[in-house]
Short mmCIF file of C-alpha atoms in Angstrom, two decimals:
data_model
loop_
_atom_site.label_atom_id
_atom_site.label_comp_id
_atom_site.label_asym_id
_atom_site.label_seq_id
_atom_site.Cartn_x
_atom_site.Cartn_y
_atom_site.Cartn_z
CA UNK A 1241 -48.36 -3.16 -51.55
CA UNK A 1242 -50.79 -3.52 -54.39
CA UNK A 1243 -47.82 -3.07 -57.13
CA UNK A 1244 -45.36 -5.33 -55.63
CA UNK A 1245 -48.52 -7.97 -55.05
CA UNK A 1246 -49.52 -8.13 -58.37
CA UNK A 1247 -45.80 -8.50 -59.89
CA UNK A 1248 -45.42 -10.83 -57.30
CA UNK A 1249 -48.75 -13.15 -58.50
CA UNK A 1250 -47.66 -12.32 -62.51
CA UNK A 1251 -44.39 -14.42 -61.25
CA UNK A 1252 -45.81 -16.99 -59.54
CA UNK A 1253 -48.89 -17.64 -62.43
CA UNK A 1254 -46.16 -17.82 -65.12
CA UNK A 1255 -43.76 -20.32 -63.38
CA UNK A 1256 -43.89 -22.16 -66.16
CA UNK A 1257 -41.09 -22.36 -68.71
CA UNK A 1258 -41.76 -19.50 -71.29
CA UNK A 1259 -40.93 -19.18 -74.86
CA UNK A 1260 -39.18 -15.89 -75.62
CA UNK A 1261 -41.46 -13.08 -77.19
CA UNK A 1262 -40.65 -12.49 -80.91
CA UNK A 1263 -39.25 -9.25 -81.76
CA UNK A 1264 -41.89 -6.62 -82.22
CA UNK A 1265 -44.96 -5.94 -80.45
CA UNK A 1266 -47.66 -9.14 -78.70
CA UNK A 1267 -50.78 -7.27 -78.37
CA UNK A 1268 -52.70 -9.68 -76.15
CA UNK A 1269 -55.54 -11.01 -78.26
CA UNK A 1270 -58.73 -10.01 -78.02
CA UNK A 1271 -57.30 -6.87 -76.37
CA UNK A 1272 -55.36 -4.86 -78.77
CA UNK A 1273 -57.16 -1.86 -78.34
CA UNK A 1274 -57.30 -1.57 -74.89
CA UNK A 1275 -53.61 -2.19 -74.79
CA UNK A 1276 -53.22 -0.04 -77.49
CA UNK A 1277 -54.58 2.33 -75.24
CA UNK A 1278 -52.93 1.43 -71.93
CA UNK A 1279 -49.20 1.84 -73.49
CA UNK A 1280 -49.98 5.20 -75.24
CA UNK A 1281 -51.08 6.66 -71.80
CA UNK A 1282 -48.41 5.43 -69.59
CA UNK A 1283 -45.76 5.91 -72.56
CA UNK A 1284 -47.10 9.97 -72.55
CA UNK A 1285 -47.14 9.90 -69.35
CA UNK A 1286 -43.31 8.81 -68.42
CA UNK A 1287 -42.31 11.20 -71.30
CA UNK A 1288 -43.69 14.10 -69.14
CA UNK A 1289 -42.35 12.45 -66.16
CA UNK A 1290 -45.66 12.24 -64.79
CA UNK A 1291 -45.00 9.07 -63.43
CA UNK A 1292 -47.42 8.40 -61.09
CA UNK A 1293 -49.82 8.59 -63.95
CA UNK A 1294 -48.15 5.58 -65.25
CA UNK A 1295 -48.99 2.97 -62.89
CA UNK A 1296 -51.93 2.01 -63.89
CA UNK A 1297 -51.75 1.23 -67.14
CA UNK A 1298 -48.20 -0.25 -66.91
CA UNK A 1299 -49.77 -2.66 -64.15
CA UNK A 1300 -52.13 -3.03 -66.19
CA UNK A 1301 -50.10 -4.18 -69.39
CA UNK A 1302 -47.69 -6.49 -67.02
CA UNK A 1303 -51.00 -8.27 -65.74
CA UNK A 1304 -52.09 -8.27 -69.24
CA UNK A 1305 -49.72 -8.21 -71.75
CA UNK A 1306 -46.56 -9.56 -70.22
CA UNK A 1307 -44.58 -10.68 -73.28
CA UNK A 1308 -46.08 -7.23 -75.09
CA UNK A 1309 -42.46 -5.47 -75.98
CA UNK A 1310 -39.23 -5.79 -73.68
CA UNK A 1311 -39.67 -1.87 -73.86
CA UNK A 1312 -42.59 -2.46 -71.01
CA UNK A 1313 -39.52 -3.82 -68.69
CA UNK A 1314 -37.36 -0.65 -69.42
CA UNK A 1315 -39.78 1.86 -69.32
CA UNK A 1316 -41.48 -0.14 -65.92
CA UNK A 1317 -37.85 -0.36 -64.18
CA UNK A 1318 -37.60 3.55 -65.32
CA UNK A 1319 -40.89 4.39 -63.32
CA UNK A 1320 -40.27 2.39 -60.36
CA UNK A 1321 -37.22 4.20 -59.69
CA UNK A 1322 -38.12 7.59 -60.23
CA UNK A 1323 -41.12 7.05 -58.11
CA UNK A 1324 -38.97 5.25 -55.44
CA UNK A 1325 -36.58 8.34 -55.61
CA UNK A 1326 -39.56 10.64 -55.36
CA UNK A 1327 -40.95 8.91 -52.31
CA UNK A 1328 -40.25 9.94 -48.94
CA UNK A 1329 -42.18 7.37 -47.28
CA UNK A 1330 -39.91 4.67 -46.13
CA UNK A 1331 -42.35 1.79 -46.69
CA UNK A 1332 -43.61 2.62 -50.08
CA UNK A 1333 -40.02 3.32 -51.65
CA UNK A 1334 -38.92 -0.30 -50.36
CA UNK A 1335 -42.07 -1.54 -52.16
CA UNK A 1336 -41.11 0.59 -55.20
CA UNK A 1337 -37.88 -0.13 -55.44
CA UNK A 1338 -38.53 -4.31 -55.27
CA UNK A 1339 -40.76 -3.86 -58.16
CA UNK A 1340 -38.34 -2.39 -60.09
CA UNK A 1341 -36.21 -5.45 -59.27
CA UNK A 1342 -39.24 -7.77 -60.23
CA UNK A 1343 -39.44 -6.26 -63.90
CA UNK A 1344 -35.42 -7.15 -64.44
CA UNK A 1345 -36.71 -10.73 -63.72
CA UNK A 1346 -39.97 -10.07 -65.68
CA UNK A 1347 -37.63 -8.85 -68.63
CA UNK A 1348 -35.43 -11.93 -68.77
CA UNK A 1349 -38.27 -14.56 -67.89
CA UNK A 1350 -40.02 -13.17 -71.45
CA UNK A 1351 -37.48 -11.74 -73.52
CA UNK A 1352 -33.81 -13.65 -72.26
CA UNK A 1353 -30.66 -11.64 -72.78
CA UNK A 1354 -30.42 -12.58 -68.98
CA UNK A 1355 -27.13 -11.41 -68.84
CA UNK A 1356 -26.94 -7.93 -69.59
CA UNK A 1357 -30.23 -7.81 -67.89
CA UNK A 1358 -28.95 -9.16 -64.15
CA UNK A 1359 -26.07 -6.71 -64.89
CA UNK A 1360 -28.64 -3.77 -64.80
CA UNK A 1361 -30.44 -5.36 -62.09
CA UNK A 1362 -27.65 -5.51 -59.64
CA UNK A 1363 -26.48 -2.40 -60.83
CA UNK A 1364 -29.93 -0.64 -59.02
CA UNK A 1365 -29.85 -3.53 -56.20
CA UNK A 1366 -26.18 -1.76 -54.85
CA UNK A 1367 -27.79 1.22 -54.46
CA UNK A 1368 -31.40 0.30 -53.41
CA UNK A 1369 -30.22 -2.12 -50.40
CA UNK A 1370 -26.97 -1.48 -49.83
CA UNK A 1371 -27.52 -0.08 -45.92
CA UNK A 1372 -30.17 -2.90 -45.58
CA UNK A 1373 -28.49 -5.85 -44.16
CA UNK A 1374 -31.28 -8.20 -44.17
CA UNK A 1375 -30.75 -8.15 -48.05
CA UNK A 1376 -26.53 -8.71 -47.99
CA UNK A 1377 -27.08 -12.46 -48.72
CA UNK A 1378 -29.57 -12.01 -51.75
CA UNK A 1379 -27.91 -9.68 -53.31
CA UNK A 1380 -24.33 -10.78 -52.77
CA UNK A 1381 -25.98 -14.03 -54.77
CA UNK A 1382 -27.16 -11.46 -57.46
CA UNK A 1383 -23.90 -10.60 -57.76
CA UNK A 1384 -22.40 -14.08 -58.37
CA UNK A 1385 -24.11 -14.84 -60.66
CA UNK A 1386 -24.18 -11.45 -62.44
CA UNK A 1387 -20.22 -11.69 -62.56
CA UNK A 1388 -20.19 -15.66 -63.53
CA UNK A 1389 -22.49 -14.81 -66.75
CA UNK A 1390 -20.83 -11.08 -68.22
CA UNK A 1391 -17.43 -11.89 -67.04
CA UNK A 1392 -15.57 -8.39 -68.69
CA UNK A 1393 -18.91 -7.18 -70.21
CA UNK A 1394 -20.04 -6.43 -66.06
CA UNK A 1395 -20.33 -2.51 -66.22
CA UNK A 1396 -17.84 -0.80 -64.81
CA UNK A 1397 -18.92 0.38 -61.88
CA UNK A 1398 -20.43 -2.72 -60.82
CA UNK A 1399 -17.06 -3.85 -60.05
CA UNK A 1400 -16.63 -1.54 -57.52
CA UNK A 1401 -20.49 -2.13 -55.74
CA UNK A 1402 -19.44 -6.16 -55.80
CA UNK A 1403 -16.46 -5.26 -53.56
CA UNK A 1404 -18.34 -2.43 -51.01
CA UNK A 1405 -21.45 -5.17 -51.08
CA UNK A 1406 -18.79 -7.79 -49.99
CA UNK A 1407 -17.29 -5.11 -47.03
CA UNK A 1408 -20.58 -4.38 -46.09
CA UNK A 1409 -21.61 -7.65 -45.66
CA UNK A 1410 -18.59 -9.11 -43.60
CA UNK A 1411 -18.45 -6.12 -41.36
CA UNK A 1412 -22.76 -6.95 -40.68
CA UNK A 1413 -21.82 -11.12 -40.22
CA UNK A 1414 -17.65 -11.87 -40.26
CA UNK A 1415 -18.76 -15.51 -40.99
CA UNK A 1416 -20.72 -14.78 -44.01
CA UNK A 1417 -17.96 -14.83 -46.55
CA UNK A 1418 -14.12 -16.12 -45.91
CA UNK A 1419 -11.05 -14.78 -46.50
CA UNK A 1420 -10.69 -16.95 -48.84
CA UNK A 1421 -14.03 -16.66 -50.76
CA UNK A 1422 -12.92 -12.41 -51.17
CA UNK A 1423 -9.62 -13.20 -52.48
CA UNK A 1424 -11.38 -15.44 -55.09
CA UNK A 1425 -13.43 -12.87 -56.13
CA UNK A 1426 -10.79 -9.88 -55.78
CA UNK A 1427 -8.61 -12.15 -58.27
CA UNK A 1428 -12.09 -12.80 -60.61
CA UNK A 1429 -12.83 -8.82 -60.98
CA UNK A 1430 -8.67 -8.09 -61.00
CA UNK A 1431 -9.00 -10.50 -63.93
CA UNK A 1432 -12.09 -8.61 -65.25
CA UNK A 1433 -10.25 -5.19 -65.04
CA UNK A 1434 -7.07 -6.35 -66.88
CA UNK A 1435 -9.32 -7.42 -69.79
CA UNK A 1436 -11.21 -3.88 -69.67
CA UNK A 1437 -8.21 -2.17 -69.97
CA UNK A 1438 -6.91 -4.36 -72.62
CA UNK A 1439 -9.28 -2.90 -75.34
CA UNK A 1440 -7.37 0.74 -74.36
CA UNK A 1441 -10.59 2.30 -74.02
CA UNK A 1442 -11.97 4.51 -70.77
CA UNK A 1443 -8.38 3.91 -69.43
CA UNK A 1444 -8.49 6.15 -66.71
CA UNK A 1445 -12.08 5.56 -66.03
CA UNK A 1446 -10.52 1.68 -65.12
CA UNK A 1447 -7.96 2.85 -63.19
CA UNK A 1448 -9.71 4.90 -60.36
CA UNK A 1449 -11.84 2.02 -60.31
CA UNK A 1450 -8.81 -0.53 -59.64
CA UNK A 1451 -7.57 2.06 -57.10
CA UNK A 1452 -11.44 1.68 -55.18
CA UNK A 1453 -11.33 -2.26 -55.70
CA UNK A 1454 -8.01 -2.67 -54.27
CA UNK A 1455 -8.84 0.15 -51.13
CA UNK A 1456 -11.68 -1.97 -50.63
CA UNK A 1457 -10.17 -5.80 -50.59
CA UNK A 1458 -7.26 -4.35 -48.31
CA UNK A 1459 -10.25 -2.88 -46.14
CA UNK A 1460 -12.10 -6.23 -45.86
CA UNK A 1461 -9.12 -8.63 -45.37
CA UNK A 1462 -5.78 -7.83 -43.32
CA UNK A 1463 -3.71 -7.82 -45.93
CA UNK A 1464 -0.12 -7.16 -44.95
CA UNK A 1465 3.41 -8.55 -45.59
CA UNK A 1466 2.73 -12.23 -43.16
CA UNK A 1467 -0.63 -12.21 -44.87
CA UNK A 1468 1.43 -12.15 -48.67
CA UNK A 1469 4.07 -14.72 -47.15
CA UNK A 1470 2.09 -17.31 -45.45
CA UNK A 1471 -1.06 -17.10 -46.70
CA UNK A 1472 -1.04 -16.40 -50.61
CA UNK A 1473 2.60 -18.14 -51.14
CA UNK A 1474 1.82 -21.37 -50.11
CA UNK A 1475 -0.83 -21.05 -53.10
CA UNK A 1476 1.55 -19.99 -55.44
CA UNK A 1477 3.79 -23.11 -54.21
CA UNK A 1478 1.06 -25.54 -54.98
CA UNK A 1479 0.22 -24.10 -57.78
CA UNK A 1480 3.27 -22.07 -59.72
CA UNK A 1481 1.61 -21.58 -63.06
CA UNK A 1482 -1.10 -19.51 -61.47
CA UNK A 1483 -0.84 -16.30 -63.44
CA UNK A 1484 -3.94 -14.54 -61.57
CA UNK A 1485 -2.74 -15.33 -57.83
CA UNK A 1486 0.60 -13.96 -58.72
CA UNK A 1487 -0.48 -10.56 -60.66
CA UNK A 1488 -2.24 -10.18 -57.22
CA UNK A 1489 0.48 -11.06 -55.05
CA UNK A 1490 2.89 -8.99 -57.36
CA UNK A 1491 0.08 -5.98 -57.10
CA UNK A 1492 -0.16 -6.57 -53.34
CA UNK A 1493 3.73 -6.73 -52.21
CA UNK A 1494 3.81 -3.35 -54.05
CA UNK A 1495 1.14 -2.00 -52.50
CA UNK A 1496 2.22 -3.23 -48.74
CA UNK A 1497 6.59 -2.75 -49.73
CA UNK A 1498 6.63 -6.69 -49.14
CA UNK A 1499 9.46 -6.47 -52.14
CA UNK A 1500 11.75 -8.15 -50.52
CA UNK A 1501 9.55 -11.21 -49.11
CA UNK A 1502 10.92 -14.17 -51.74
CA UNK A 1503 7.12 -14.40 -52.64
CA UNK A 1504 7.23 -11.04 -54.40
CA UNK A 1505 10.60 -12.00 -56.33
CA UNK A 1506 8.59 -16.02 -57.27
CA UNK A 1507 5.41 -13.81 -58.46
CA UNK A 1508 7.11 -11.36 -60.69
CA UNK A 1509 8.56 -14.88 -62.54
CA UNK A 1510 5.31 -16.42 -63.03
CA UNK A 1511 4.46 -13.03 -64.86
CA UNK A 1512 7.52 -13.22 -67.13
CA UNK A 1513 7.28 -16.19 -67.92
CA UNK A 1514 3.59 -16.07 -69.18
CA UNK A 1515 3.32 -12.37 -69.94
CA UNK A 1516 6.58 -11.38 -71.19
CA UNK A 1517 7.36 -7.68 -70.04
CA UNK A 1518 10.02 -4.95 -70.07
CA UNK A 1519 9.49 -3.43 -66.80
CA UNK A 1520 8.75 -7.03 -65.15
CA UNK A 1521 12.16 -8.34 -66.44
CA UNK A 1522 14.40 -5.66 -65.44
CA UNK A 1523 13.17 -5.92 -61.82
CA UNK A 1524 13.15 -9.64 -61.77
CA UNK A 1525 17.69 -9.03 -62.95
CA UNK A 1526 17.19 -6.36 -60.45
CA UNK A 1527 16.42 -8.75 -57.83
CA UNK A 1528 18.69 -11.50 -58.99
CA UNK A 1529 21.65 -9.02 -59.37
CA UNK A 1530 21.26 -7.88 -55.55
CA UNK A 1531 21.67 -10.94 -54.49
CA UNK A 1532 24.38 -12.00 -56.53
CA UNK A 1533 22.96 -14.47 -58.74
CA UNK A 1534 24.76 -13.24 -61.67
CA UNK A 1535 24.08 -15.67 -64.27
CA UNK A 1536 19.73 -15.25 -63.74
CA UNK A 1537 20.45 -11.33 -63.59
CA UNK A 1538 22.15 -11.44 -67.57
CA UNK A 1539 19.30 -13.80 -68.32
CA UNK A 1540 16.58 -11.77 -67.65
CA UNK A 1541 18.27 -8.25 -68.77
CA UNK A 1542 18.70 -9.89 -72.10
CA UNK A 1543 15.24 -10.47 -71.75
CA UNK A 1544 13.99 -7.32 -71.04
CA UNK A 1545 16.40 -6.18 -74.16
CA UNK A 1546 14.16 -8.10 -76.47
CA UNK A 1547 10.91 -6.59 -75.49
CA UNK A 1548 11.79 -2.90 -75.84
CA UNK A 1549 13.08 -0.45 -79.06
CA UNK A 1550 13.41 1.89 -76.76
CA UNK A 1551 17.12 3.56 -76.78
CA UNK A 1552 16.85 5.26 -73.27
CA UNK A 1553 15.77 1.78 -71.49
CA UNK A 1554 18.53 -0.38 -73.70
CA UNK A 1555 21.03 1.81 -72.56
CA UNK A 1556 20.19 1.47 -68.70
CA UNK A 1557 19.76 -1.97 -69.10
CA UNK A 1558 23.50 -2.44 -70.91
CA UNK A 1559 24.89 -0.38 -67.85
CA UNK A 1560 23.23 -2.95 -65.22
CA UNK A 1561 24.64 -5.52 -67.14
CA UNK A 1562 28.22 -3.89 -66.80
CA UNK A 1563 27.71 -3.29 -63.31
CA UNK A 1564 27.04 -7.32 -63.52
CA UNK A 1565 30.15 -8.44 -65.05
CA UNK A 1566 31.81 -5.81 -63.29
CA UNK A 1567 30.75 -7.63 -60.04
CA UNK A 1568 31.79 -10.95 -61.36
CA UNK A 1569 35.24 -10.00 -62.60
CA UNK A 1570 34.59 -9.89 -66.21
CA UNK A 1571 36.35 -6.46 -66.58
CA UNK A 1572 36.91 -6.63 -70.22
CA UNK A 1573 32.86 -7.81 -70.44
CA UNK A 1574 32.04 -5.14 -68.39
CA UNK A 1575 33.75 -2.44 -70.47
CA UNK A 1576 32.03 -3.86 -73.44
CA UNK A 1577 28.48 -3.02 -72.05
CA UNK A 1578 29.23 0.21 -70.18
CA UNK A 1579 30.18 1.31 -73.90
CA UNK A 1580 27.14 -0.16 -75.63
CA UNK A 1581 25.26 2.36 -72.72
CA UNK A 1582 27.13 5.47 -74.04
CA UNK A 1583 26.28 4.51 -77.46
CA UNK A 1584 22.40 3.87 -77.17
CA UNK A 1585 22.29 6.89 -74.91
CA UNK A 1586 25.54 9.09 -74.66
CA UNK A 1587 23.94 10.92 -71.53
CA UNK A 1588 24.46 7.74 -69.85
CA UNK A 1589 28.15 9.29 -68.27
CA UNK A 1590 28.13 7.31 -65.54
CA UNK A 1591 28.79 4.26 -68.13
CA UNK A 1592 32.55 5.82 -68.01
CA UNK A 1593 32.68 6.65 -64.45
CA UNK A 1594 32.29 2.48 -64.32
CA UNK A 1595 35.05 2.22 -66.69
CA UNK A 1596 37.10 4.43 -64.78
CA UNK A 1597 36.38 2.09 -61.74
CA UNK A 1598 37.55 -0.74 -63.50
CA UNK A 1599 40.89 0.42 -64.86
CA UNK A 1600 41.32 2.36 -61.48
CA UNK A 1601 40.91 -1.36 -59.48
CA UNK A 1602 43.05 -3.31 -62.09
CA UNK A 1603 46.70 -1.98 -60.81
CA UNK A 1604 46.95 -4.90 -58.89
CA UNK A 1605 46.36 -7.28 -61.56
CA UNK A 1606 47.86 -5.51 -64.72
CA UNK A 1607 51.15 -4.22 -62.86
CA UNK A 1608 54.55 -5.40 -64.02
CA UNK A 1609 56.88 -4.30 -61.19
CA UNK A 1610 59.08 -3.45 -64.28
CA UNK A 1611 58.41 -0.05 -65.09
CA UNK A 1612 56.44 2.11 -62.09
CA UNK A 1613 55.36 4.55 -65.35
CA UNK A 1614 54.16 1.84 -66.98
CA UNK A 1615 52.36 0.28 -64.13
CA UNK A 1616 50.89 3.37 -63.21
CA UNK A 1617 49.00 4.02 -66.94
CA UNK A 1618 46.25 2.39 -65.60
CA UNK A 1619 45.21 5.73 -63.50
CA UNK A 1620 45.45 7.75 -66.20
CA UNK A 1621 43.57 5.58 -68.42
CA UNK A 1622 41.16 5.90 -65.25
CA UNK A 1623 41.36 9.49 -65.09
CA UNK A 1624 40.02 10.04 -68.86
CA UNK A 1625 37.01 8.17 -68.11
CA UNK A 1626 35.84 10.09 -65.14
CA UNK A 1627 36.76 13.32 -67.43
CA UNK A 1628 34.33 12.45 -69.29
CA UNK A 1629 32.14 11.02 -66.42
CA UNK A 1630 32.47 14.77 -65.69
CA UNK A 1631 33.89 12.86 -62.27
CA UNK A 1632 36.23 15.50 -60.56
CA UNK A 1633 36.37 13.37 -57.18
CA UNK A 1634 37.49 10.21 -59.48
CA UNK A 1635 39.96 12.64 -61.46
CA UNK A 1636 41.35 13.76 -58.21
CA UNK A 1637 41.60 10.23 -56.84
CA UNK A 1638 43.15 8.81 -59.94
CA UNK A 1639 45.67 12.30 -60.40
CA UNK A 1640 46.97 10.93 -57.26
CA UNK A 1641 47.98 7.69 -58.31
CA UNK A 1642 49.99 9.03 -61.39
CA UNK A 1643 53.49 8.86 -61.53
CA UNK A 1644 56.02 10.82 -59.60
CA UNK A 1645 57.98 13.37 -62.08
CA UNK A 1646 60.92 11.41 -60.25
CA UNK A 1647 59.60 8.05 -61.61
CA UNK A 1648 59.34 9.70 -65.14
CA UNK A 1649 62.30 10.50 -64.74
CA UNK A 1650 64.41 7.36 -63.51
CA UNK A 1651 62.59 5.52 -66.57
CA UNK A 1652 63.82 7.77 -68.97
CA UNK A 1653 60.58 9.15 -70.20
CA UNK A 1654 59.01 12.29 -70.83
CA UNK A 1655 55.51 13.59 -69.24
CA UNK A 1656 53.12 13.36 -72.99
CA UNK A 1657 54.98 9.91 -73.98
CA UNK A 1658 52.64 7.28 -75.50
CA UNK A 1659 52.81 4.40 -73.13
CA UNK A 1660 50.74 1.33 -73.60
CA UNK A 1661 49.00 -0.61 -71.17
CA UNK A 1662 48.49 -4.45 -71.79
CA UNK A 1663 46.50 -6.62 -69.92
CA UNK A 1664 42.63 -6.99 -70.41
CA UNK A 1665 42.82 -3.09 -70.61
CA UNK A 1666 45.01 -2.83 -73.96
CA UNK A 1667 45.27 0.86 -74.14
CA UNK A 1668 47.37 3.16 -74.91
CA UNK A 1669 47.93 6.94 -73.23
CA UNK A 1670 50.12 9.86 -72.92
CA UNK A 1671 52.10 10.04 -69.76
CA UNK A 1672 51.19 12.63 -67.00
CA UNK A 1673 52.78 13.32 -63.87
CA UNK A 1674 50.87 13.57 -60.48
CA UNK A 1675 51.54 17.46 -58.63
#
């Protein structure tokens, strides 16, 4: 115990608020050679991974020269672990491994930089103590306050630990942390991740870590479709310009297919309307289209228009908007956008497959009940579009519908005469005859 005693009096004897060494090296005075001396041997010694060689003069130096070099920190938290790794007596590595914790406090009592120094230290902690459950509560705190002071600077992988520490510890004491407490913090290191990847570097790095952070919150709390509904919504409710709650509640309805709880559909719009995006718009007109809200649908396809150059996704987007107007009888509207699909994309046939549809449906409307021939244009209009649709059971369907070679006849016509058809269609086409 003599190591973690002596750190443990160094502590205690400099309680007292410290001025931060100067940058350099503090040979203690009166005692530069021996110190001198002292950091060449343990130096040597950790280059040659003798390490047990170095304890005594690195106690030594901490007892003596604590504000020496923050090097002496480094090098000291080096040692402890290799010799803690090294040590097969159970004792002896605990008391290694909490003096490599002491020099992370040593380091920032004498030389600051506090933050990036907890990060290290609870970086080691996860791994030294995370099957001891008598230290869950002190180093869940480590973890606080590691998070609260590097915000997106935390390494990487210290996301992950933060959420295992946090399973480990309500599966050892349920009562230890709420539900609500591990939301919090899933939503702080969700927050964390989305600012990681927004520098575009170590992307997929980030992304099998966000797959282990999100295993691991559904692991610690039942997260399910009720759980979305009744327990995050009423959040959202009280608070609707919460963009973190509803990222999560948007990441979590995907994750547990709760698309169709009205929660999902409230999230994605708190997204939009903060963090403008393609994909987010299209499924929020998505949404609204299916259930018939019309006017919201055009709103937000026009606003998923605006945030991509993208040919290919313009021209799906035109042909959900005909299928739109389509459903709220704007035929001619309809038309209009099913064309602007073929245009932006001409693989996009079944934009005239849709056309075809809507000529096909508009007998009723567009019919005379002068002229059977000329009432009937309106399936061979419709049978154009599905040949190009490449449609055969639309040609056959609209063939059908063609005038008789009887009702060519009675009108005085002839099977290739122009006929034009008025209405919203305003065509014109060459007669054909059904078989």
């Amino acid at each position: 115990m003599k190591i973690k005693s002596l750190l443990s009096l160094l502590l205690i004897a400099g309680s007292a608020t410290v001025s931060y060494a100067q940058a350099g090296w503090n040979w203690p005075e009166g005692q530069e050679e021996i110190a001198q001396e002292k950091n060449v041997i343990y130096t040597d010694n950790m280059k040659a991974k003798n390490y047990e060689a170095c304890r005594e003069p690195l106690n030594w130096l901490i007892v003596n020269a604590p504000d020496l070099n923050k090097s002496l920190y480094q090098n000291g938290a080096k040692i402890y672990d290799a010799l803690a790794k090294k040590s097969k007596d159970k004792a002896q590595k605990a008391m290694l491994q909490d003096s490599a914790m002491l020099t992370y406090d040593l380091r920032a009592k004498y030389f600051g930089q506090k933050a990036a120094v907890i990060d290290r230290k609870v970086y080691y902690a996860y791994y030294y103590y995370k099957d001891e459950a008598e230290k869950y509560p002190e180093v869940y705190e480590m973890f606080k306050e590691a998070f609260e002071l590097n915000g997106a600077k935390i390494l990487d992988n210290n996301c992950v630990a933060y959420m295992d520490l946090m399973r480990r510890y309500k599966e050892q004491d349920e009562n230890a942390i709420s539900d609500e407490t591990v939301i919090a913090t899933y939503e702080q290191i969700s927050t964390i991740l989305d600012q990681k990847e927004a520098k575009g570097k170590n992307l997929d790095k980030l992304e099998t870590i966000r797959e282990n952070v999100d295993k691991l919150f559904t692991s610690i709390v039942d997260v399910d479709c009720d759980f979305i509904a009744n327990t995050l919504g009423p959040k959202l409710e009280q608070d609707p310009n919460d963009l973190k709650l509803a990222k999560n509640i948007f990441k979590l309805s995907v994750a547990g297919r709760c698309m169709e709880d009205p929660v999902f559909l409230a999230s994605a719009k708190v997204i939009q309307s903060q963090e403008p995006d393609f994909g987010v718009a299209k499924l929020v007109g998505m949404k609204e289209k299916q259930a018939g809200n019309y006017e919201d649908a055009l709103a937000y396809f026009n606003q998923a228009l605006e945030l991509t150059d993208d040919e290919t996704k313009k021209a799906g987007l035109f042909l959900d908007m005909a299928d739109v107007y389509a459903k709220s009888h704007q035929a001619a509207k309809a038309r209009e956008f099913a064309m602007k699909a073929v245009s932006a994309d001409p693989s996009k046939k079944e934009a005239y497959t849709l056309i075809g549809n809507l000529y096909f449906s508009s007998f009723d409307k567009c019919k005379q009940n002068k002229n059977k021939v000329e009432d009937r244009a309106v399936f061979i209009a419709a049978y154009e579009m599905y040949a190009k649709a490449g449609n055969q059971g639309g040609m056959a369907n609209a063939k059908a519908q063609f005038p008789s070679m009887e009702d060519i006849f009675t009108y005085d016509m002839n099977v290739g005469d122009p006929v034009s058809i008025g209405c919203w269609i305003n065509k014109t086409v060459k007669v054909q005859k059904r078989d």
